[in-house]
Coordinates of C-alpha atoms in Angstrom, one line a residue:
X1 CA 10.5 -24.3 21.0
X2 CA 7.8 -22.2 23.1
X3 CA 4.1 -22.5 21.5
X4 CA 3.2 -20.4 18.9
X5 CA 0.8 -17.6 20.0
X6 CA -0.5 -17.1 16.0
X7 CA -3.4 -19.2 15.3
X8 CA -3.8 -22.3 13.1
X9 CA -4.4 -21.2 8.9
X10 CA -2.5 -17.7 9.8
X11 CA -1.3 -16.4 6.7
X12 CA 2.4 -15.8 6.5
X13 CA 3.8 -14.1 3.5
X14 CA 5.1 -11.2 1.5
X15 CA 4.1 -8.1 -0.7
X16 CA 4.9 -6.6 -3.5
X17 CA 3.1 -3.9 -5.8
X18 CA 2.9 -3.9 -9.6
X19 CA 4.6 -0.7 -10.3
X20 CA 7.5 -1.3 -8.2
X21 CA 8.3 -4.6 -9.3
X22 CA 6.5 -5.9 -12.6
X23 CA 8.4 -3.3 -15.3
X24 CA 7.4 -4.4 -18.6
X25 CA 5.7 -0.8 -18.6
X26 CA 4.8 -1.1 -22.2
X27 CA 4.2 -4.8 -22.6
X28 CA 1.2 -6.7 -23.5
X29 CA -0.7 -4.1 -23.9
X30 CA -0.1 -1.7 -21.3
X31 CA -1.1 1.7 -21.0
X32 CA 1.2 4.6 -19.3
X33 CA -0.5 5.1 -15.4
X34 CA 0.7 7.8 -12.6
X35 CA 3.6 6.1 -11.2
X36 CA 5.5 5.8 -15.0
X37 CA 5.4 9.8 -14.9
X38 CA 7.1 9.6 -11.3
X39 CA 10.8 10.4 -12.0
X40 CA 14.2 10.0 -10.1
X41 CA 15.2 12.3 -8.4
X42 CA 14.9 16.3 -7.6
X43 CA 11.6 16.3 -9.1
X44 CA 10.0 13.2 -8.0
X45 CA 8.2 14.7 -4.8
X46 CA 6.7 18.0 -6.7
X47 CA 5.5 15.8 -9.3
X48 CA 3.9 12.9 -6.1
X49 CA 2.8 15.9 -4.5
X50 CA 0.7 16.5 -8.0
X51 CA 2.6 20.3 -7.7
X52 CA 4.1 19.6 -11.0
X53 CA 2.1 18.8 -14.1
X54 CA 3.7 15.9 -15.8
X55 CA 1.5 14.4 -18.6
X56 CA 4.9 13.2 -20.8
X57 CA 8.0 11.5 -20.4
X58 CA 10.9 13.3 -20.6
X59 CA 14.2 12.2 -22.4
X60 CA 16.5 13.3 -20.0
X61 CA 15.4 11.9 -16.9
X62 CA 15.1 8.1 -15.4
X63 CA 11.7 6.6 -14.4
X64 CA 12.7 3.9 -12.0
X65 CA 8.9 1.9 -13.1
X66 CA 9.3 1.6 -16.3
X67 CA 11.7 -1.5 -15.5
X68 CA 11.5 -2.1 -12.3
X69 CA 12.8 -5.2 -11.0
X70 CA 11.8 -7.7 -14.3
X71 CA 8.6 -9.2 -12.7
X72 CA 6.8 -9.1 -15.8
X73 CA 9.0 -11.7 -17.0
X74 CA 10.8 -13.0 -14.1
X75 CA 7.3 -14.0 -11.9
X76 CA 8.1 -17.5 -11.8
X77 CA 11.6 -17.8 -10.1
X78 CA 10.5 -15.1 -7.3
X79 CA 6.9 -17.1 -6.6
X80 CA 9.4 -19.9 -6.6
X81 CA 11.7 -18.6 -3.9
X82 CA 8.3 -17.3 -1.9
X83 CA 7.8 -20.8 -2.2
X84 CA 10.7 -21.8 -0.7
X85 CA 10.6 -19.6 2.2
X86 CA 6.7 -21.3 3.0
X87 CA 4.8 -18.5 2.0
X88 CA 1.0 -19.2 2.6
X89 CA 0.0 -15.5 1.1
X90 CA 1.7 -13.2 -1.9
X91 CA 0.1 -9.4 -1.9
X92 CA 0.6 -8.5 -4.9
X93 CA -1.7 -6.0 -7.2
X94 CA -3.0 -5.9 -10.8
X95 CA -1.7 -2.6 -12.8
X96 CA -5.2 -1.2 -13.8
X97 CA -3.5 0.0 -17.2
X98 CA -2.6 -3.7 -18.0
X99 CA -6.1 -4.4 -18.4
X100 CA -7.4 -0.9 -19.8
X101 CA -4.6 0.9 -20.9
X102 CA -6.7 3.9 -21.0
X103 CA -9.2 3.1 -18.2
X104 CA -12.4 4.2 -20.3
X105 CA -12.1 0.9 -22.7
X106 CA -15.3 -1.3 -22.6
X107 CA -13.7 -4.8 -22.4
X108 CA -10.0 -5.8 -20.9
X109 CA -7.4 -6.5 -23.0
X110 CA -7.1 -10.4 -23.2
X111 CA -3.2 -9.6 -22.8
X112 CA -3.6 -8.6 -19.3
X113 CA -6.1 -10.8 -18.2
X114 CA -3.5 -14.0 -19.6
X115 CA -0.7 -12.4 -17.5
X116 CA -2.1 -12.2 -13.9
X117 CA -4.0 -15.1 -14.7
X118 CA -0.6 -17.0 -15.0
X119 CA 0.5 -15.2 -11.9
X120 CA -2.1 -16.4 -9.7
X121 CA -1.9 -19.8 -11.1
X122 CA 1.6 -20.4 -10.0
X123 CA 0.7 -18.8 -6.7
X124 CA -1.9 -21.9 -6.9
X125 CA 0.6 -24.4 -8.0
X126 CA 2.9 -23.5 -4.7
X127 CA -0.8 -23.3 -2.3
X128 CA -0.3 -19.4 -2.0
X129 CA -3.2 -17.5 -1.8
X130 CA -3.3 -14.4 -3.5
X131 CA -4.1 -10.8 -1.9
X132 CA -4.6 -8.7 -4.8
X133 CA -5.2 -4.6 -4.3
X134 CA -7.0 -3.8 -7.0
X135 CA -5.7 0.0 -7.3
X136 CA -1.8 0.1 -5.9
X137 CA -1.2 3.9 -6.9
X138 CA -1.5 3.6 -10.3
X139 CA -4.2 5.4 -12.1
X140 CA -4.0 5.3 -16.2
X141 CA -2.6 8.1 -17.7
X142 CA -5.4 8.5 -19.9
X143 CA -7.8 9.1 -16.9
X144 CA -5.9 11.7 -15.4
X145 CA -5.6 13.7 -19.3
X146 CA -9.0 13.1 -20.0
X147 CA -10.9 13.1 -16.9
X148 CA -9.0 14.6 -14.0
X149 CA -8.5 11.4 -12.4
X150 CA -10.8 11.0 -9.4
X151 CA -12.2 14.6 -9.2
X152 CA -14.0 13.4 -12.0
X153 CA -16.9 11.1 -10.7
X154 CA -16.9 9.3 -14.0
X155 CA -14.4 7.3 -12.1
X156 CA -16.4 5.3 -10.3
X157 CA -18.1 3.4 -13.1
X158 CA -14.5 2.9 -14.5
X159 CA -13.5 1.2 -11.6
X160 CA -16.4 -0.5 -11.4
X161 CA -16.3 -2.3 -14.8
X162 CA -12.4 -2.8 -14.0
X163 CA -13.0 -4.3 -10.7
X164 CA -16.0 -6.8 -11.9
X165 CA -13.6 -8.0 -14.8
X166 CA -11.0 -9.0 -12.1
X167 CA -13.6 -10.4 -10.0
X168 CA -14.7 -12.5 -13.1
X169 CA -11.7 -13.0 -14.6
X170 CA -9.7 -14.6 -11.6
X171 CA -13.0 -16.3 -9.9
X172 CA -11.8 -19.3 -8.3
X173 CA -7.7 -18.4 -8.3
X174 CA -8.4 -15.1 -5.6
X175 CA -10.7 -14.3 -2.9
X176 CA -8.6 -12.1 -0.5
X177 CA -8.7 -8.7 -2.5
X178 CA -8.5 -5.2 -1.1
X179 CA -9.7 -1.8 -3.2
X180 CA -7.2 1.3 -2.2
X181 CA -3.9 0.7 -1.2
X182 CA -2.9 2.9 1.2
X183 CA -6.1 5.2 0.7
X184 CA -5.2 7.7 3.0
X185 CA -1.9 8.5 1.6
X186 CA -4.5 10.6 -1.1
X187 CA -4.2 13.4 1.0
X188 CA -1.0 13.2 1.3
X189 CA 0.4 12.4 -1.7
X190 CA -2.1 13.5 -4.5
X191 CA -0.8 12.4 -7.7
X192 CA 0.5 9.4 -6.4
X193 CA -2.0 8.6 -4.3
X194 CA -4.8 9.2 -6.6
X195 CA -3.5 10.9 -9.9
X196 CA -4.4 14.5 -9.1
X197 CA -2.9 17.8 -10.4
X198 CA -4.1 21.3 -8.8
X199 CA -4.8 24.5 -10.4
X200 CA -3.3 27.9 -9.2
X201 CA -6.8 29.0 -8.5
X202 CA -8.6 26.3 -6.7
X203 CA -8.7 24.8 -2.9
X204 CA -6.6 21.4 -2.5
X205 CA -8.8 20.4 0.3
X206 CA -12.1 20.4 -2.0
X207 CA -10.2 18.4 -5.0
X208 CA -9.0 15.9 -2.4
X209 CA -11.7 15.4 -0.2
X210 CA -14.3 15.2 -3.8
X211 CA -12.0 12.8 -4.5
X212 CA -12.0 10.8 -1.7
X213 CA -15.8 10.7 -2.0
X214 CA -15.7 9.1 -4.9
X215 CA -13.0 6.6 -4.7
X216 CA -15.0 5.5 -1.1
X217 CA -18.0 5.3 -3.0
X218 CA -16.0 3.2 -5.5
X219 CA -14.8 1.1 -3.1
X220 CA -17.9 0.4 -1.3
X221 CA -19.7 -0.3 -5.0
X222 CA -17.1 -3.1 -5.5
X223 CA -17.7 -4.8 -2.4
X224 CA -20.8 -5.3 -3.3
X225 CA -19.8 -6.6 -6.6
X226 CA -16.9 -8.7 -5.4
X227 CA -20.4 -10.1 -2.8
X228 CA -22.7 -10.5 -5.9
X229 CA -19.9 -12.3 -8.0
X230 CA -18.5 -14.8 -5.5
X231 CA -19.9 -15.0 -1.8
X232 CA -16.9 -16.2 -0.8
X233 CA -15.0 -13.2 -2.0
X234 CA -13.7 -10.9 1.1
X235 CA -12.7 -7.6 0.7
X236 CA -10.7 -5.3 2.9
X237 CA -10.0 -1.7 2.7
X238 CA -5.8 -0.7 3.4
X239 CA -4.8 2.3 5.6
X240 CA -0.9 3.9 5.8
X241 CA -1.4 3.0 10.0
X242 CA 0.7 4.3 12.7
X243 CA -0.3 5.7 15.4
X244 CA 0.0 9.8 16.1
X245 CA 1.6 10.3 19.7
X246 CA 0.9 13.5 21.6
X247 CA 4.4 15.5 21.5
X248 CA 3.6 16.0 25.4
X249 CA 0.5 16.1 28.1
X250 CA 0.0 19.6 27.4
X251 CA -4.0 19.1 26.0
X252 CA -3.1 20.8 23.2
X253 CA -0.5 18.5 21.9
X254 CA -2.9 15.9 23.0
X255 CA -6.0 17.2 20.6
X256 CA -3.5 18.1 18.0
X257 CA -2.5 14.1 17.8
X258 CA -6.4 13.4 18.2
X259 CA -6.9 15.4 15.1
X260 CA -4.4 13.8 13.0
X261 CA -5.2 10.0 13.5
X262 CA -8.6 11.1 12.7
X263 CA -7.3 13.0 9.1
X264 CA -5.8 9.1 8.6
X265 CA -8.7 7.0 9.9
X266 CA -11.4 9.1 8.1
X267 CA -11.2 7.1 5.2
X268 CA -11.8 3.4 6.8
X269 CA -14.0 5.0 9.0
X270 CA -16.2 5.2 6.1
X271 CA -15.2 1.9 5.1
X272 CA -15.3 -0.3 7.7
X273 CA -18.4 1.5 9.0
X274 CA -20.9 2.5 6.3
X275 CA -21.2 5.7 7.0
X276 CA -19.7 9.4 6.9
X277 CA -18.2 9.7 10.8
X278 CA -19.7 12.9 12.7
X279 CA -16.6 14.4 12.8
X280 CA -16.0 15.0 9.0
X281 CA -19.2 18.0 9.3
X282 CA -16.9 20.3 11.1
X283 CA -13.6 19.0 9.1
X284 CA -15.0 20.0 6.1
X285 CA -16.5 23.0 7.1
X286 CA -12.7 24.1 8.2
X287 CA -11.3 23.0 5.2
X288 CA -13.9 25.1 3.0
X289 CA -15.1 22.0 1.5
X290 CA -18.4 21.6 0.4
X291 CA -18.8 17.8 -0.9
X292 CA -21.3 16.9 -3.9
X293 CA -22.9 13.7 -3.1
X294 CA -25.4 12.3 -5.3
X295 CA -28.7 10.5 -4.2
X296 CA -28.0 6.7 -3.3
X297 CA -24.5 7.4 -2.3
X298 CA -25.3 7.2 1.3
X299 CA -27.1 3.4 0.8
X300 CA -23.8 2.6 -1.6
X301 CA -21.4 3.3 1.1
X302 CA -23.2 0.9 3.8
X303 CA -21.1 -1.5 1.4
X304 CA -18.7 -2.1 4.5
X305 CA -15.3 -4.1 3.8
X306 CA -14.9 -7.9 5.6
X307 CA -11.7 -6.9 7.2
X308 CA -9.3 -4.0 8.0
X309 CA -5.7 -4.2 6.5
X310 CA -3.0 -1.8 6.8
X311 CA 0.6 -1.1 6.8
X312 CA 2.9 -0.5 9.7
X313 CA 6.4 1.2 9.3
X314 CA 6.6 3.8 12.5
X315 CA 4.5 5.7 14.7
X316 CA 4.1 9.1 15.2
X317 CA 4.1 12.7 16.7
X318 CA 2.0 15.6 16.8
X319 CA 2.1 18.7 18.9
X320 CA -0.1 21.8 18.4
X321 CA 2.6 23.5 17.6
X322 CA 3.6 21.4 14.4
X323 CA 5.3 23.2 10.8
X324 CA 6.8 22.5 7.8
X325 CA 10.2 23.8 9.6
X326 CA 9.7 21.2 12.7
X327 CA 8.2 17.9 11.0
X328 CA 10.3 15.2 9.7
X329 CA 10.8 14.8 5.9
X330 CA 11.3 11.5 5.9
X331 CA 7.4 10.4 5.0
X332 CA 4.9 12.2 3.1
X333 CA 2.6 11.6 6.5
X334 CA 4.2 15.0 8.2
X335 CA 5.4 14.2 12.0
X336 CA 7.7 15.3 14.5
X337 CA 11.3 13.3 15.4
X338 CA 10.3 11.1 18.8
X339 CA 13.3 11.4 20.8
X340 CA 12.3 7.8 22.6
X341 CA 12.7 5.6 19.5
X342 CA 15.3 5.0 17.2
X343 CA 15.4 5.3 13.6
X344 CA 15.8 4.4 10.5
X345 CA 18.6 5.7 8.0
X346 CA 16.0 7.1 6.3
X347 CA 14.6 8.7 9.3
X348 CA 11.0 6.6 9.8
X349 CA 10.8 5.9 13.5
X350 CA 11.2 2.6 14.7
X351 CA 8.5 1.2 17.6
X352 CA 7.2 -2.1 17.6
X353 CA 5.0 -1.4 20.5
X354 CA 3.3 1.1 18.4
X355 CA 2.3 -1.6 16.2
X356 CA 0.6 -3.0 19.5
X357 CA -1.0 0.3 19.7
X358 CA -2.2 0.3 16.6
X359 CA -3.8 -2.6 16.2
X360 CA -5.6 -2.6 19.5
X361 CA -6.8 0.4 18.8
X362 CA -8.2 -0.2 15.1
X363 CA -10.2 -3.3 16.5
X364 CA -11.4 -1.1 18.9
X365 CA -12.8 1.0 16.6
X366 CA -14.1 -1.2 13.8
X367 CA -14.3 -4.7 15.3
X368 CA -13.5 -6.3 12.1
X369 CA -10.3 -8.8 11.5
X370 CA -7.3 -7.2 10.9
X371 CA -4.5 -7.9 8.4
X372 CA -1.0 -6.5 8.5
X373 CA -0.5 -6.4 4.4
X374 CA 3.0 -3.8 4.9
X375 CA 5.9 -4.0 7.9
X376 CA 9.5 -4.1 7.0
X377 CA 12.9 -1.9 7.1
X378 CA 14.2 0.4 4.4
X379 CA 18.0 -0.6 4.7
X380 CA 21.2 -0.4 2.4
X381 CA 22.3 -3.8 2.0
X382 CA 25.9 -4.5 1.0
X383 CA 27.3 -8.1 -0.5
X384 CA 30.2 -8.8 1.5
X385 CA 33.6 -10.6 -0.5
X386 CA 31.6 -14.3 -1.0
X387 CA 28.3 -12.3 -1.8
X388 CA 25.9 -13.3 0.9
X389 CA 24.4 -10.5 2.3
X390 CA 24.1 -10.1 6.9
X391 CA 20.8 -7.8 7.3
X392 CA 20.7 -8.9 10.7
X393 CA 19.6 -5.2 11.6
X394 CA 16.3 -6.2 9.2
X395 CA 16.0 -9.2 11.1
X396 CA 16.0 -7.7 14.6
X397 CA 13.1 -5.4 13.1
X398 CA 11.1 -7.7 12.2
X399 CA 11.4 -9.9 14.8
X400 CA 10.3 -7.7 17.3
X401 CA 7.5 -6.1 14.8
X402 CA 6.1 -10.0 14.9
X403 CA 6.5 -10.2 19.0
X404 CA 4.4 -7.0 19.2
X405 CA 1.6 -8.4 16.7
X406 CA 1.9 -11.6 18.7
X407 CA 1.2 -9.4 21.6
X408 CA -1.9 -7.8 19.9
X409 CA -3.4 -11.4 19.2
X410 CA -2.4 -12.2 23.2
X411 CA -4.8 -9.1 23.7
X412 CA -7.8 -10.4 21.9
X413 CA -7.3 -8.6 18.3
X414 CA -8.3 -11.2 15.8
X415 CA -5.1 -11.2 13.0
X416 CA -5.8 -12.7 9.4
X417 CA -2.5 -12.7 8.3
X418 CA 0.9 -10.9 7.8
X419 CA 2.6 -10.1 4.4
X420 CA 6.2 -8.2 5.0
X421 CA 6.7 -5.2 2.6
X422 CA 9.0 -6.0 -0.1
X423 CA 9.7 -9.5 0.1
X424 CA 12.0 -9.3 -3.0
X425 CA 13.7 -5.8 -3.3
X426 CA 11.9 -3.8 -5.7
X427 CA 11.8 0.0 -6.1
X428 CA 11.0 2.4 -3.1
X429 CA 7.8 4.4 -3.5
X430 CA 9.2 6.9 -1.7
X431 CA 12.3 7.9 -2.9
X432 CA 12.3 5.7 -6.2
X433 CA 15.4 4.1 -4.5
X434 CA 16.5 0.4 -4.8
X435 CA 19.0 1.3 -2.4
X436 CA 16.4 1.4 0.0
X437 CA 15.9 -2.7 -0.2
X438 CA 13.3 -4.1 2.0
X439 CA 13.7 -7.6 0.7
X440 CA 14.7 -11.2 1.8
X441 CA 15.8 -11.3 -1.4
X442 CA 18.5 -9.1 -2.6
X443 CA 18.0 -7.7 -6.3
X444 CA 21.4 -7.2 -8.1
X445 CA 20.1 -3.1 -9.4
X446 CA 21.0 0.3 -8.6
X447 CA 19.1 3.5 -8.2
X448 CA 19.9 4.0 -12.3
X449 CA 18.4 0.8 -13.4
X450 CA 22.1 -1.1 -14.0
X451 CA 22.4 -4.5 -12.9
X452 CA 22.1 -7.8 -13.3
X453 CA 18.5 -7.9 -12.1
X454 CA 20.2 -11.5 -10.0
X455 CA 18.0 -12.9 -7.4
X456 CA 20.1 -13.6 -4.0
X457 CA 18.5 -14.9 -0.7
X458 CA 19.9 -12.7 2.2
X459 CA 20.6 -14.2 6.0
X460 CA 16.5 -13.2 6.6
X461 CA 15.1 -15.3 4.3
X462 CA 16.3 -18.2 5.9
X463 CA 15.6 -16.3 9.3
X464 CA 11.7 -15.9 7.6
X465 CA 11.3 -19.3 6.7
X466 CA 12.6 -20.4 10.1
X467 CA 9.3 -18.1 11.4
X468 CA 6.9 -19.3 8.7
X469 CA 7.8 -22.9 9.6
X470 CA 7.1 -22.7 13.4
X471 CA 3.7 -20.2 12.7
X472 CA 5.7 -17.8 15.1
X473 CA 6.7 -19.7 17.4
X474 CA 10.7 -19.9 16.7
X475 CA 12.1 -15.8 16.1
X476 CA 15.8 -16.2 16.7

């Protein structure tokens, strides 16, 4: 077996997210958030896209959330088969609503706090170290109603209190945490990003990009807290990455990509650097948005994060020419089909050098460790007659995924860790599919919520624990 190329203590594991895989959506205390408004189906990207007001549940429709795949009450047996496969990491996030069901409370609910709590305690039990996002798209309900979610810059204190309970309440069980998952993905993806809705009358751009102000603020105000609370404590910020390749030489196409890795990279920009970057003047001034920063906001967001984490599915394409008509539906991040890499079923690119490009580039530009918390393949997995379950296609992915991060570290880019998307099945953000299974363990449960809700390991998770075992070394 060749020598492994990851360094000794790198952190090999998996990740899930609270509202794709806890359920329980009323339990212990929980409040409704974003994501238990998302439905199934024809209506689930107007009302992601925050196009479509949804502040109830309807009767006749299916929220896939609401049960998701039973971790709620099924958390010990999956940390036990994370366990088995070696895991030395579990990403996982809190459900903000679990503690405040409405956001505003004073105090957490003591239900809430006793449940992760017991999470992070077996993770301790099996010498896992949590990495806990504090805010996985899922804003309480009540926020959004009351306040209008992160327009509002009441938010920030909300967080705030929110964030220092965690930090308090889990001292000593977690110190890997990360703010915004996916933070980018607000512009995107408003109401699911960030819980916003737009009027008929008013500019997108200056709701998002207030917003974005204040969830970076936010963000940079819990660093410090997570500081003050626990030195020890590191905190990293989480960008949708990937890459945006020029469509061709032609300098257009070339700017054109230019401009859209910058659109992405804005926000840890901010974060890993302290600091508005000097393009965001003329951005806004494009955009017609004219951002209301309050005195001391500047000296907040110096706050910088410890490392730079980030997830990894595809790469992309801009040209100048770019459309609604030309760009791939598959993702809400808009790009054009790459005729020079294959794809997914569901249409997401698939380049493991890209990943290479990636991450060299991100330490290039922030020079802080980085921490691949998201990489894995969207596949339909199928039981054959005895049961077991051949993703050998999700093994080639990821095999090669790992070779190019391998590569990156061969480069000089300092790697914390790596936490495949979806360890265990649970429920695509995406689509609200569990058809599209990401997992190394298969989840007996459709895209209707019947099943079993079985746990079966799949030919990768013996593949994973193979990798985990060898720290890299052994990918066949």
């Amino acid at each position: 077996m060749s020598e492994s190329r990851f360094p000794q203590g790198f952190l090999w594991g998996g990740a899930l997210a609270a509202n794709q895989s806890e359920g329980g959506f009323r339990e212990g205390g929980k409040g409704l958030t974003t994501v238990d408004m998302i439905p199934h189906g024809p209506h689930r990207m107007p009302v992601k896209l925050g196009l479509e007001k949804r502040f109830a549940l309807r009767d006749d429709e299916f929220y896939p959330s609401h049960n998701a795949i039973d971790f709620y009450h099924r958390y010990r047996e999956d940390i036990a088969l994370m366990a088995e496969m070696g895991f030395s990491v579990f990403r996982t996030s809190i459900a903000w609503s679990r503690l405040y069901p409405k956001g505003d409370e004073l105090t957490p609910c003591p239900e809430g706090i006793a449940f992760y709590r017991s999470v992070f305690e077996e993770c301790r039990k099996h010498q896992i170290e949590p990495l806990v996002t504090l805010c996985h798209f899922d804003v309480p309900m009540h926020l959004v109603t009351e306040y209008g979610s992160w327009r509002n810059r009441k938010m920030i204190d909300f967080f705030a209190r929110y964030a220092r309970s965690c930090f308090e309440a889990f001292d000593g069980l977690v110190k890997y945490w990360l703010t915004f998952n996916e933070i980018n993905i607000l512009l995107h993806s408003p109401f699911s990003g960030a819980g916003l809705v737009f009027e008929p009358d008013e500019n997108p751009e200056q709701v998002k990009y207030q917003a974005a102000h204040h969830e970076l603020v936010a963000s940079a105000q819990v660093t410090r807290i997570a500081h003050e609370v626990n030195p020890a404590n590191q905190v990293g910020c989480m960008l949708a990455g990937g890459n945006f390749y020029p469509w061709s030489s032609k300098p257009e196409d070339v700017w054109a990509a230019l401009e859209k890795d910058r659109e992405n990279l804005f926000f840890i920009d901010v974060q890993a650097r302290g600091a508005y970057p000097a393009y965001a003047a003329r951005l806004f001034r494009e955009k017609g948005v004219t951002l209301k920063i309050e005195e001391g906001d500047a000296e907040i967001l110096k706050n910088s994060v410890d490392f730079v984490s980030f997830s990894y599915y595809a790469s992309r394409c801009a040209s100048a020419e770019m459309n609604e008509q030309n760009s791939s539906a598959a993702n809400v991040v808009k790009s054009l089909t790459n005729p020079h890499v294959p794809r997914s079923e569901w249409g997401w690119g698939i380049d493991p050098l890209g990943l290479r490009i990636t991450m060299n580039m991100m330490y290039d530009r922030y020079q802080k460790p980085l921490f691949l918390v998201e990489n894995g393949l969207g596949a339909r997995d199928e039981p054959d007659a005895s049961g077991e379950i051949h993703d050998d296609y999700r093994i080639s992915y990821l095999r090669e995924h790992i070779r190019a991060m391998g590569d990156a570290i061969e480069d000089g880019v300092p790697v914390m860790g790596y936490t495949s998307w979806g360890c265990i099945d649970l429920v695509a953000a995406s689509t609200g599919e569990m058809s599209k299974r990401y997992g190394f363990v298969y989840v007996d449960r459709d895209d209707l919520g019947r099943g079993t809700l079985a746990r079966t390991r799949k030919k990768s998770f013996w593949w994973y624990k193979k990798v985990i075992a060898s720290n890299g070394a052994d990918l066949e």
